[in-house]
PDB file of C-alpha atoms in Angstrom:
ATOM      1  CA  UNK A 110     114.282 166.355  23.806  1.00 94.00           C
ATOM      2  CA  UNK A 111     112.478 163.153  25.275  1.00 96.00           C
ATOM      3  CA  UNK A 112     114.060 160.289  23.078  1.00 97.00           C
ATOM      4  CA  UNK A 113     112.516 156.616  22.689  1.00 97.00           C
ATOM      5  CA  UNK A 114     115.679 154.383  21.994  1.00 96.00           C
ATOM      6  CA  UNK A 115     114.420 151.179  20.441  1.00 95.00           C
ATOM      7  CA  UNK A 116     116.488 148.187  21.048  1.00 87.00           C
ATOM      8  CA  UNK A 117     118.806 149.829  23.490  1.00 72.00           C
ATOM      9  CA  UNK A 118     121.292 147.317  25.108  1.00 70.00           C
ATOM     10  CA  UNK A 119     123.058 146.777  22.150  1.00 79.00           C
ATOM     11  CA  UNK A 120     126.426 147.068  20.708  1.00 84.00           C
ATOM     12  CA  UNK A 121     125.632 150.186  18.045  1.00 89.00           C
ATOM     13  CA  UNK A 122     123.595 151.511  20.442  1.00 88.00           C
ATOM     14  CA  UNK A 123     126.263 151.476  23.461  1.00 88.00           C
ATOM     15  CA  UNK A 124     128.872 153.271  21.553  1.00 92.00           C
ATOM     16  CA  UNK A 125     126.587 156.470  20.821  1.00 92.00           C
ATOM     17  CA  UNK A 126     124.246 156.563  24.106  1.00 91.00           C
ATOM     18  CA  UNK A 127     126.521 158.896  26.020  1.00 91.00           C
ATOM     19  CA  UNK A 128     126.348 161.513  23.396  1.00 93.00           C
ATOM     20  CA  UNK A 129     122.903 160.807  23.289  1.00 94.00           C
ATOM     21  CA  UNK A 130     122.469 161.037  27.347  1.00 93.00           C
ATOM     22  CA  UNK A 131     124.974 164.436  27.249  1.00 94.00           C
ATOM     23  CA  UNK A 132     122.263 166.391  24.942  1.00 95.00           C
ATOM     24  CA  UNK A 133     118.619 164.490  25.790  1.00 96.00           C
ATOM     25  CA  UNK A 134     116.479 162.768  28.476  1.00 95.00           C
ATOM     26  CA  UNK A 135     116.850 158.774  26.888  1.00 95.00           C
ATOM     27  CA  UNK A 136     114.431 156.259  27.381  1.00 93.00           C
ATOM     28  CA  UNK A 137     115.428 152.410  26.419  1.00 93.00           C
ATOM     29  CA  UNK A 138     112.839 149.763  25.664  1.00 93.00           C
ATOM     30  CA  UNK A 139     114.305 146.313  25.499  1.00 89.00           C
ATOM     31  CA  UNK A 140     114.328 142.922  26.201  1.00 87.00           C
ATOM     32  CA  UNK A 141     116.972 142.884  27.989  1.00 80.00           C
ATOM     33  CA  UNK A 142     117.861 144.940  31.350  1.00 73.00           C
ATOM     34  CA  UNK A 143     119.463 147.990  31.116  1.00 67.00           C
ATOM     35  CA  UNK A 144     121.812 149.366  32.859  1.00 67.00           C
ATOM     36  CA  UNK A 145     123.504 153.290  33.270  1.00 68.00           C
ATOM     37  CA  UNK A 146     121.795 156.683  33.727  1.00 65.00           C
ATOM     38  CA  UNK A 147     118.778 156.435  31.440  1.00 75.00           C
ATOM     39  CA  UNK A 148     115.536 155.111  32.237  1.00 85.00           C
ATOM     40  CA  UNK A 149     114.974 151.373  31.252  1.00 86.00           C
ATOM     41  CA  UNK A 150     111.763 149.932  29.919  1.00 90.00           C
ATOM     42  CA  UNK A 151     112.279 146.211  29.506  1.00 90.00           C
ATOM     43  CA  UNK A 152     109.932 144.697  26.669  1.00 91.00           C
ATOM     44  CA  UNK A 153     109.567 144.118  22.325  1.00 90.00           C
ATOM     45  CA  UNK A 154     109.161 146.259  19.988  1.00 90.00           C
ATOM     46  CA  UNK A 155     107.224 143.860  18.632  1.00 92.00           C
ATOM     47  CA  UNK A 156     104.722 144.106  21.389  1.00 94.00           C
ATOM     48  CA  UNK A 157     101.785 147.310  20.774  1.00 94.00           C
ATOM     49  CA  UNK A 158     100.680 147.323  23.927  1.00 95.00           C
ATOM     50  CA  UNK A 159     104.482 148.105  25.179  1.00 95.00           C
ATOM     51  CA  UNK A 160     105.011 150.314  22.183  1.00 95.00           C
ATOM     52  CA  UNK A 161     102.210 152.357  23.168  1.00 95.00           C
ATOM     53  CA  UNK A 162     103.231 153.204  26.471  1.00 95.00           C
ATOM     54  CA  UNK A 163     106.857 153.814  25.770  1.00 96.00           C
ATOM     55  CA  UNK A 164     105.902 156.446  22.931  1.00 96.00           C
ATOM     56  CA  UNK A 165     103.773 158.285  25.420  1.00 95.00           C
ATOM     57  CA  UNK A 166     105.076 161.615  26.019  1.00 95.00           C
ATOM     58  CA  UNK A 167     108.065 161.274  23.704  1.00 97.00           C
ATOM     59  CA  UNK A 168     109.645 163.857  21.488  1.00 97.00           C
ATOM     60  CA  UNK A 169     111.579 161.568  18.709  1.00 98.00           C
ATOM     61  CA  UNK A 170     111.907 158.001  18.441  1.00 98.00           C
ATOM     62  CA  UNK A 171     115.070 156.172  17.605  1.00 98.00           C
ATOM     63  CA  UNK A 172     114.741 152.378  16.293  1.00 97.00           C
ATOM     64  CA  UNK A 173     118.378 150.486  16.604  1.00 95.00           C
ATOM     65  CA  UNK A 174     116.996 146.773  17.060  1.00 91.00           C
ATOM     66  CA  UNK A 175     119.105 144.271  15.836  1.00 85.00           C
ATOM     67  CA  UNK A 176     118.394 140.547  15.499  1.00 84.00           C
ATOM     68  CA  UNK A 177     120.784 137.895  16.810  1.00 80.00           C
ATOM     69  CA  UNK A 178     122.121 136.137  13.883  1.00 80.00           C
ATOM     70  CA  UNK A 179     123.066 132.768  15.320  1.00 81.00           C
ATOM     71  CA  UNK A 180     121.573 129.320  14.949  1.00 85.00           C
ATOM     72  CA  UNK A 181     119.337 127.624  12.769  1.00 89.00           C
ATOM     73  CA  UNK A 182     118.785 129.511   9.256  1.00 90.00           C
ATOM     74  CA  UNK A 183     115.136 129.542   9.539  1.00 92.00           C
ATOM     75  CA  UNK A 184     114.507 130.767  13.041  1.00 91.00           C
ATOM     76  CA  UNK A 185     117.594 133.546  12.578  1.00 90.00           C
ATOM     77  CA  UNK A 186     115.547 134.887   9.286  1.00 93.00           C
ATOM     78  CA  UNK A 187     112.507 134.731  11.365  1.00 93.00           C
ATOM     79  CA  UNK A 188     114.014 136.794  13.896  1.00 91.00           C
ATOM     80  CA  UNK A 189     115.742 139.174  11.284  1.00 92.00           C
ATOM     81  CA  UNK A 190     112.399 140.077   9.850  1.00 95.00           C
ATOM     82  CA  UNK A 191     110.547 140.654  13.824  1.00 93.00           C
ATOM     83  CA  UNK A 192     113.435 143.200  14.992  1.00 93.00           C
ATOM     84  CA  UNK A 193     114.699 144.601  11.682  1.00 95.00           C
ATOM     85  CA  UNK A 194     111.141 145.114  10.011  1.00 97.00           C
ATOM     86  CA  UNK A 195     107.817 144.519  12.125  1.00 96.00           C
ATOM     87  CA  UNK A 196     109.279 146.218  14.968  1.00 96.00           C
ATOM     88  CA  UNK A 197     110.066 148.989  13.005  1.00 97.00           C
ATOM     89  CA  UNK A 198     106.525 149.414  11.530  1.00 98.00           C
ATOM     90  CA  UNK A 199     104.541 149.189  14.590  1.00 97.00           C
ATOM     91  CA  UNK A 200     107.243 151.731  16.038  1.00 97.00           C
ATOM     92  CA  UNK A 201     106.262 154.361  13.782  1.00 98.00           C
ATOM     93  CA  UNK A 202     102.697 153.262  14.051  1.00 97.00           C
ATOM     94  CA  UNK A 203     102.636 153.680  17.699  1.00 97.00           C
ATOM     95  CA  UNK A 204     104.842 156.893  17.032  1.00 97.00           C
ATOM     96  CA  UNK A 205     102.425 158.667  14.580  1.00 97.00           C
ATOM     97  CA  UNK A 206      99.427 157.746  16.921  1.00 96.00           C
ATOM     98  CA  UNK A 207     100.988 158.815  19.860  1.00 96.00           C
ATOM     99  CA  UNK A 208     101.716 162.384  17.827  1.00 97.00           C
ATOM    100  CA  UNK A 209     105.281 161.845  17.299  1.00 97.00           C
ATOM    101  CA  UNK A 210     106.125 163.372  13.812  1.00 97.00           C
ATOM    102  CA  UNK A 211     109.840 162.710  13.559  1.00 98.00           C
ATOM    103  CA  UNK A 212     111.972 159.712  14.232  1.00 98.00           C
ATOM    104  CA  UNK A 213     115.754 158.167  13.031  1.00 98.00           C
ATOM    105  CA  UNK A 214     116.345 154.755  12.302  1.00 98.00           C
ATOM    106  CA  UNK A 215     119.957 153.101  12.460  1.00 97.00           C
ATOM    107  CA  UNK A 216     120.598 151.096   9.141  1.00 97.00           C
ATOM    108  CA  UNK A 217     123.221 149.938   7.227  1.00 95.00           C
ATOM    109  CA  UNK A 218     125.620 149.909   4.193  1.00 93.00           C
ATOM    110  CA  UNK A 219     124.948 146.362   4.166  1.00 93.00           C
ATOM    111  CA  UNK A 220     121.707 147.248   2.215  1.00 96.00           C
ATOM    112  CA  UNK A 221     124.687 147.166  -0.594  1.00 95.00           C
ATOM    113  CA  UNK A 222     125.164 143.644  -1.880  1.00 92.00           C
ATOM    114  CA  UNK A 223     128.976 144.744  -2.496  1.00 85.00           C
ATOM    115  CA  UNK A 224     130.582 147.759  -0.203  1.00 81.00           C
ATOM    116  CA  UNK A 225     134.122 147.434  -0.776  1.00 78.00           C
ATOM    117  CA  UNK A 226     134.008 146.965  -4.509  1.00 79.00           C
ATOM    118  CA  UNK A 227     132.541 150.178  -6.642  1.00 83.00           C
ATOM    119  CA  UNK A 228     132.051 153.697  -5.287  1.00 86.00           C
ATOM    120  CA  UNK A 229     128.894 154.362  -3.189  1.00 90.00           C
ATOM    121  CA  UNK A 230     126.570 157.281  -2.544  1.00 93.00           C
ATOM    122  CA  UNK A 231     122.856 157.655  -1.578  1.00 95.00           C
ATOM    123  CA  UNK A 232     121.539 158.017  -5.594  1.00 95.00           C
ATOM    124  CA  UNK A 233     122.864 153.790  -6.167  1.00 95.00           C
ATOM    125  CA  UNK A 234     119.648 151.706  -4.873  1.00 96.00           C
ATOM    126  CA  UNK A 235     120.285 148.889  -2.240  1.00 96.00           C
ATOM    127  CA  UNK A 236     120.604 145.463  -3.729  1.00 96.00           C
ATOM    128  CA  UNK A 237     121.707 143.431  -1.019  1.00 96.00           C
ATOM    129  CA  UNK A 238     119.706 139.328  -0.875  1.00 96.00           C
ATOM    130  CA  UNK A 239     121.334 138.215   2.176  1.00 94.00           C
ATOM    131  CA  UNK A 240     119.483 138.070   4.654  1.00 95.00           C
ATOM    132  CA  UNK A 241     120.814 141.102   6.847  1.00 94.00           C
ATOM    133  CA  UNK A 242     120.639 143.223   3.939  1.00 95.00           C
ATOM    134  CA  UNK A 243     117.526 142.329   2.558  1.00 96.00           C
ATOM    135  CA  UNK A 244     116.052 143.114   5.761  1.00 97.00           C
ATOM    136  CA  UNK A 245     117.837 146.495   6.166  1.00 97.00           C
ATOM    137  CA  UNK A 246     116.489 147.548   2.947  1.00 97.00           C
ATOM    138  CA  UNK A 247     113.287 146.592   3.458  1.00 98.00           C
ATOM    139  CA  UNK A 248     113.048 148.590   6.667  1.00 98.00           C
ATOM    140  CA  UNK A 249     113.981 151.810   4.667  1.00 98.00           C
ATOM    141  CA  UNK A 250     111.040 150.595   3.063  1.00 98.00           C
ATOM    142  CA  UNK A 251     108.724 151.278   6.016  1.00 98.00           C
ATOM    143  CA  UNK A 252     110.393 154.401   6.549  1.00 98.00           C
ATOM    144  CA  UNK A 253     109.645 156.029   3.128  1.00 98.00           C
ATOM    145  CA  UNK A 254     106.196 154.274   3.504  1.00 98.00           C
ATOM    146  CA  UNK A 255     105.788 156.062   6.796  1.00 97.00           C
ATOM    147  CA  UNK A 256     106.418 159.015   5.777  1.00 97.00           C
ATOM    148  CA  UNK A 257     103.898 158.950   2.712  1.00 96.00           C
ATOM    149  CA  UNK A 258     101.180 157.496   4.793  1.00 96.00           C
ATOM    150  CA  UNK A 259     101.662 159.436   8.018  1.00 96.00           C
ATOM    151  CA  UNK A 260     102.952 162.895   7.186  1.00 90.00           C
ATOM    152  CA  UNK A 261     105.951 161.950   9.003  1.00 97.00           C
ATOM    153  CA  UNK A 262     109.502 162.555   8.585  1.00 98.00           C
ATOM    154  CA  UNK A 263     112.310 159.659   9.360  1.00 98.00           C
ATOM    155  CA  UNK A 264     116.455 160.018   8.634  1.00 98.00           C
ATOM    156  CA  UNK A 265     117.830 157.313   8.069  1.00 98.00           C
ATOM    157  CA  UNK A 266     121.407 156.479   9.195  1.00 98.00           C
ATOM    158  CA  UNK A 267     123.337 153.686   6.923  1.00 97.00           C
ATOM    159  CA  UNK A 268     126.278 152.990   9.275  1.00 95.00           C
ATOM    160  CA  UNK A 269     129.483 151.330   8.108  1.00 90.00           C
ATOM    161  CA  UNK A 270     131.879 149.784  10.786  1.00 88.00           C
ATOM    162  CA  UNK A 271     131.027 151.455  13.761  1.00 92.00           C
ATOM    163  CA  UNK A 272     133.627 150.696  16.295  1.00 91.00           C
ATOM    164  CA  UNK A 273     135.003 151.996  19.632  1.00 89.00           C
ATOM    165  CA  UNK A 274     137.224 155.216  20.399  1.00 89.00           C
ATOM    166  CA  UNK A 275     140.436 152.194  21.655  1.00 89.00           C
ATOM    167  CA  UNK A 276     139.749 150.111  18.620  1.00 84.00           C
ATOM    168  CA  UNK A 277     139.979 152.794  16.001  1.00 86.00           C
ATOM    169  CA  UNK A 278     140.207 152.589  12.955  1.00 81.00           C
ATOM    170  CA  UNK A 279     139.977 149.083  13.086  1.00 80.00           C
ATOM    171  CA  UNK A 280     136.332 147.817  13.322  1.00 80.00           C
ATOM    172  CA  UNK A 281     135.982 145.480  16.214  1.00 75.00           C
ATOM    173  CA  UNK A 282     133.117 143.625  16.731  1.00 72.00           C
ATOM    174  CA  UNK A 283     132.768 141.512  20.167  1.00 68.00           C
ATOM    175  CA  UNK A 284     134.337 137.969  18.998  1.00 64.00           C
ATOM    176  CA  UNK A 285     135.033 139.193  15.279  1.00 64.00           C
ATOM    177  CA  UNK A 286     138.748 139.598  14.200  1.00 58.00           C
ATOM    178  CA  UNK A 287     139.035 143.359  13.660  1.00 61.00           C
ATOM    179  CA  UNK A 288     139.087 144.543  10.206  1.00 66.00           C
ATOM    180  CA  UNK A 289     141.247 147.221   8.774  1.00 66.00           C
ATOM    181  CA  UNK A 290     141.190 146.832   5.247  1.00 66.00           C
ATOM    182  CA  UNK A 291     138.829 146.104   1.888  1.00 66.00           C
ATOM    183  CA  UNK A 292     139.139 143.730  -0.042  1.00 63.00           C
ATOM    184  CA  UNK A 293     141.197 145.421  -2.368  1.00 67.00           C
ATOM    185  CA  UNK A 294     143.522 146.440   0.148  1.00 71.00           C
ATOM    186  CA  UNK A 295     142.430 149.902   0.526  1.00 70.00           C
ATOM    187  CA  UNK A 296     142.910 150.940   3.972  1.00 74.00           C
ATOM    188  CA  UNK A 297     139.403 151.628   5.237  1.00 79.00           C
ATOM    189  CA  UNK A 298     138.580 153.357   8.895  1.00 84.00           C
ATOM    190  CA  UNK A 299     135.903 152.186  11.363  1.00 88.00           C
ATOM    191  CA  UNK A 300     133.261 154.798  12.434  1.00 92.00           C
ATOM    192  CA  UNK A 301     134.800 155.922  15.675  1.00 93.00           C
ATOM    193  CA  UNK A 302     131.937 155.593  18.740  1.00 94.00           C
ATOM    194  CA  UNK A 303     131.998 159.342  19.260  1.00 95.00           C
ATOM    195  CA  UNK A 304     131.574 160.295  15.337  1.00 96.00           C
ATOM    196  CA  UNK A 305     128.447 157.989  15.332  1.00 96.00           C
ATOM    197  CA  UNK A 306     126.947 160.004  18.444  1.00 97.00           C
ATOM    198  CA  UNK A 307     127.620 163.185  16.803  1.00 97.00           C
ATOM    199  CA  UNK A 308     125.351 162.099  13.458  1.00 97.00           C
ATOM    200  CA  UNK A 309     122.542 160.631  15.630  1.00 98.00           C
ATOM    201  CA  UNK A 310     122.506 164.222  17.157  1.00 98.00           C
ATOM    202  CA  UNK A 311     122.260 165.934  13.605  1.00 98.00           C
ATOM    203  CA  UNK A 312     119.888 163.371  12.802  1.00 98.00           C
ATOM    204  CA  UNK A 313     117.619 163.920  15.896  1.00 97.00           C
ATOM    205  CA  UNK A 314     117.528 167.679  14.892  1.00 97.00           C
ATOM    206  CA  UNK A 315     117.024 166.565  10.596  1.00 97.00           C
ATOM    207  CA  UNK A 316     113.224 166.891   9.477  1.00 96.00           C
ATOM    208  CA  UNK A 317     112.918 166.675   5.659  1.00 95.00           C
ATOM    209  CA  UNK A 318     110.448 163.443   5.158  1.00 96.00           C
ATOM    210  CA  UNK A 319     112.567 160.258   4.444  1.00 98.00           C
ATOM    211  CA  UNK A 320     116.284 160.917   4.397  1.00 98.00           C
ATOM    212  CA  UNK A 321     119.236 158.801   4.145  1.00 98.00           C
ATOM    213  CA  UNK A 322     122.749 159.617   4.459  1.00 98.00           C
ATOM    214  CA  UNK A 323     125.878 157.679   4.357  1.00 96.00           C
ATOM    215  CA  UNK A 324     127.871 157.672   8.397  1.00 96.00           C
ATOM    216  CA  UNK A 325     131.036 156.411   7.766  1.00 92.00           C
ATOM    217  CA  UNK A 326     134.622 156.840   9.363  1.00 90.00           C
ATOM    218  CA  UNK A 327     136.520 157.051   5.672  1.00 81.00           C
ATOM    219  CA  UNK A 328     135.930 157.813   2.081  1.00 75.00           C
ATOM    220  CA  UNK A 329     139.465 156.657   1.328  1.00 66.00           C
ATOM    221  CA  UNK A 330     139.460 154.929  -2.043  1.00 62.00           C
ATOM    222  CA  UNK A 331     136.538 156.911  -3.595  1.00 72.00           C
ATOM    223  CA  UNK A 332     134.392 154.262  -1.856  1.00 80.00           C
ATOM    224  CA  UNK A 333     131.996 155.760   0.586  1.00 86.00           C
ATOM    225  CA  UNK A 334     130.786 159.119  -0.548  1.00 89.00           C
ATOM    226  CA  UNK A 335     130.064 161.752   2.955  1.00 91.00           C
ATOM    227  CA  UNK A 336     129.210 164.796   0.746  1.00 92.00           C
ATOM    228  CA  UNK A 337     124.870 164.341   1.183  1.00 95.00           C
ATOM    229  CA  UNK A 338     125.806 163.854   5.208  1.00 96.00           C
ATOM    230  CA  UNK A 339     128.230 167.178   5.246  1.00 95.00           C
ATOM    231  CA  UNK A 340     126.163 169.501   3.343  1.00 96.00           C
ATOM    232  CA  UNK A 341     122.809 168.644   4.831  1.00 96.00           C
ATOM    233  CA  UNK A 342     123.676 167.156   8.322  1.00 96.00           C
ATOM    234  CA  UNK A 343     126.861 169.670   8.575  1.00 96.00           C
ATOM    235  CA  UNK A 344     128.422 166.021   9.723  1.00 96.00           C
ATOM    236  CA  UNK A 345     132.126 164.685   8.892  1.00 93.00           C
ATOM    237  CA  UNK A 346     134.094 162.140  10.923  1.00 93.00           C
ATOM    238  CA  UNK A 347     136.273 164.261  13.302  1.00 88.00           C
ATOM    239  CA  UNK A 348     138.566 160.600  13.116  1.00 80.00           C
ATOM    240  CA  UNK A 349     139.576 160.307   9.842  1.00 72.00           C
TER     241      UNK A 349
END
């Protein structure tokens, strides 16, 4: 398949592009330049006019944008709400006018106020305010809305900890102390880099309107229910 990778240069995105690359012909549009095997169009998701020409031709569209979180509050939330939220609307807009009927958007189970404290599956609703997870959830949003309005279908990822193959099972951020544990002490793995490609495959392949599923590297502790993403998406974390 012809795959639209929005928001491409990325951490997330990094650790799952050579599964990605292995199976598909990958497109990146960015801000930033790219770099590796796959073609590179540099410009926002946040743009239409660039939107429209990178969905041209395209089989499936991934949206991964993140926002960068530093410096003042009010510029940070502005930013949060551009990449995590507009850009995701005029993605699938562009997508359903350019006659792309299926796409997969990368969110989070930070759309949970508390993740390490009370058992999760898909059925509890997000109630994270901060502003990360207030903007995750409100992308999901534009997914379901999508899918209602446009007769499209989107599966949506919630990704907990995703981490490299050397770090596991600790999740290691770039300048962020790795973490290994909950709160509660309750050992809890990182999503190894090659179990997240292997969902975004499954998910590439997954039309059923607007799905979610729950891609995590342990449900040690009862915490993070896999069951919805091993019965529908036939996915479990090989590292475990």
């Amino acid at each position: 398949m012809r795959v639209l990778v929005i928001g491409g240069s990325g951490y997330v995105v990094g650790l799952m592009l050579p599964a990605l690359m292995a199976r598909h012909d990958v497109t990146v549009l960015d801000p930033r330049p790219g770099s590796g095997a796959h073609s590179h169009l540099v410009g926002s998701a946040s743009d239409p006019v660039a939107l429209a020409a990178a969905v041209d031709g395209v089989d499936v569209v991934l949206h991964a944008a993140l926002s960068d979180p530093t410096g003042d509050p009010l510029d940070a939330a502005a930013r949060a709400f551009d990449s995590h939220v507009t850009s995701l609307h005029l993605t699938l807009a562009a997508a359903h006018r350019a006659g792309v009927r299926h796409a997969v958007h990368l969110s989070s189970l930070s759309v949970y106020g508390d993740l390490t404290g009370r058992a999760l599956d898909e059925t509890v609703p997000p109630d994270a305010t901060d502003l990360y997870g207030l903007t995750k959830r409100l992308a999901e949003q534009v997914c379901h809305a999508a899918t209602a309005q446009w007769d499209m279908s989107v599966t949506v990822l919630r990704l907990a900890w995703p981490t490299t193959e050397e770090a596991w099972p600790a999740w290691s951020l770039p300048g962020v102390p790795p973490k290994t544990h909950a709160l509660d002490g309750t050992p809890v793995h990182g999503l190894a880099a090659g179990d997240l490609g292997r969902a975004v495959l499954a998910a590439l392949d997954h039309r059923d309107g607007f799905d979610v599923f729950h891609i995590t590297g342990t449900d040690r502790g009862g915490l993070w229910n896999q069951a919805k993403a091993r019965e529908r998406l036939r996915w479990a974390p090989r590292r475990r």
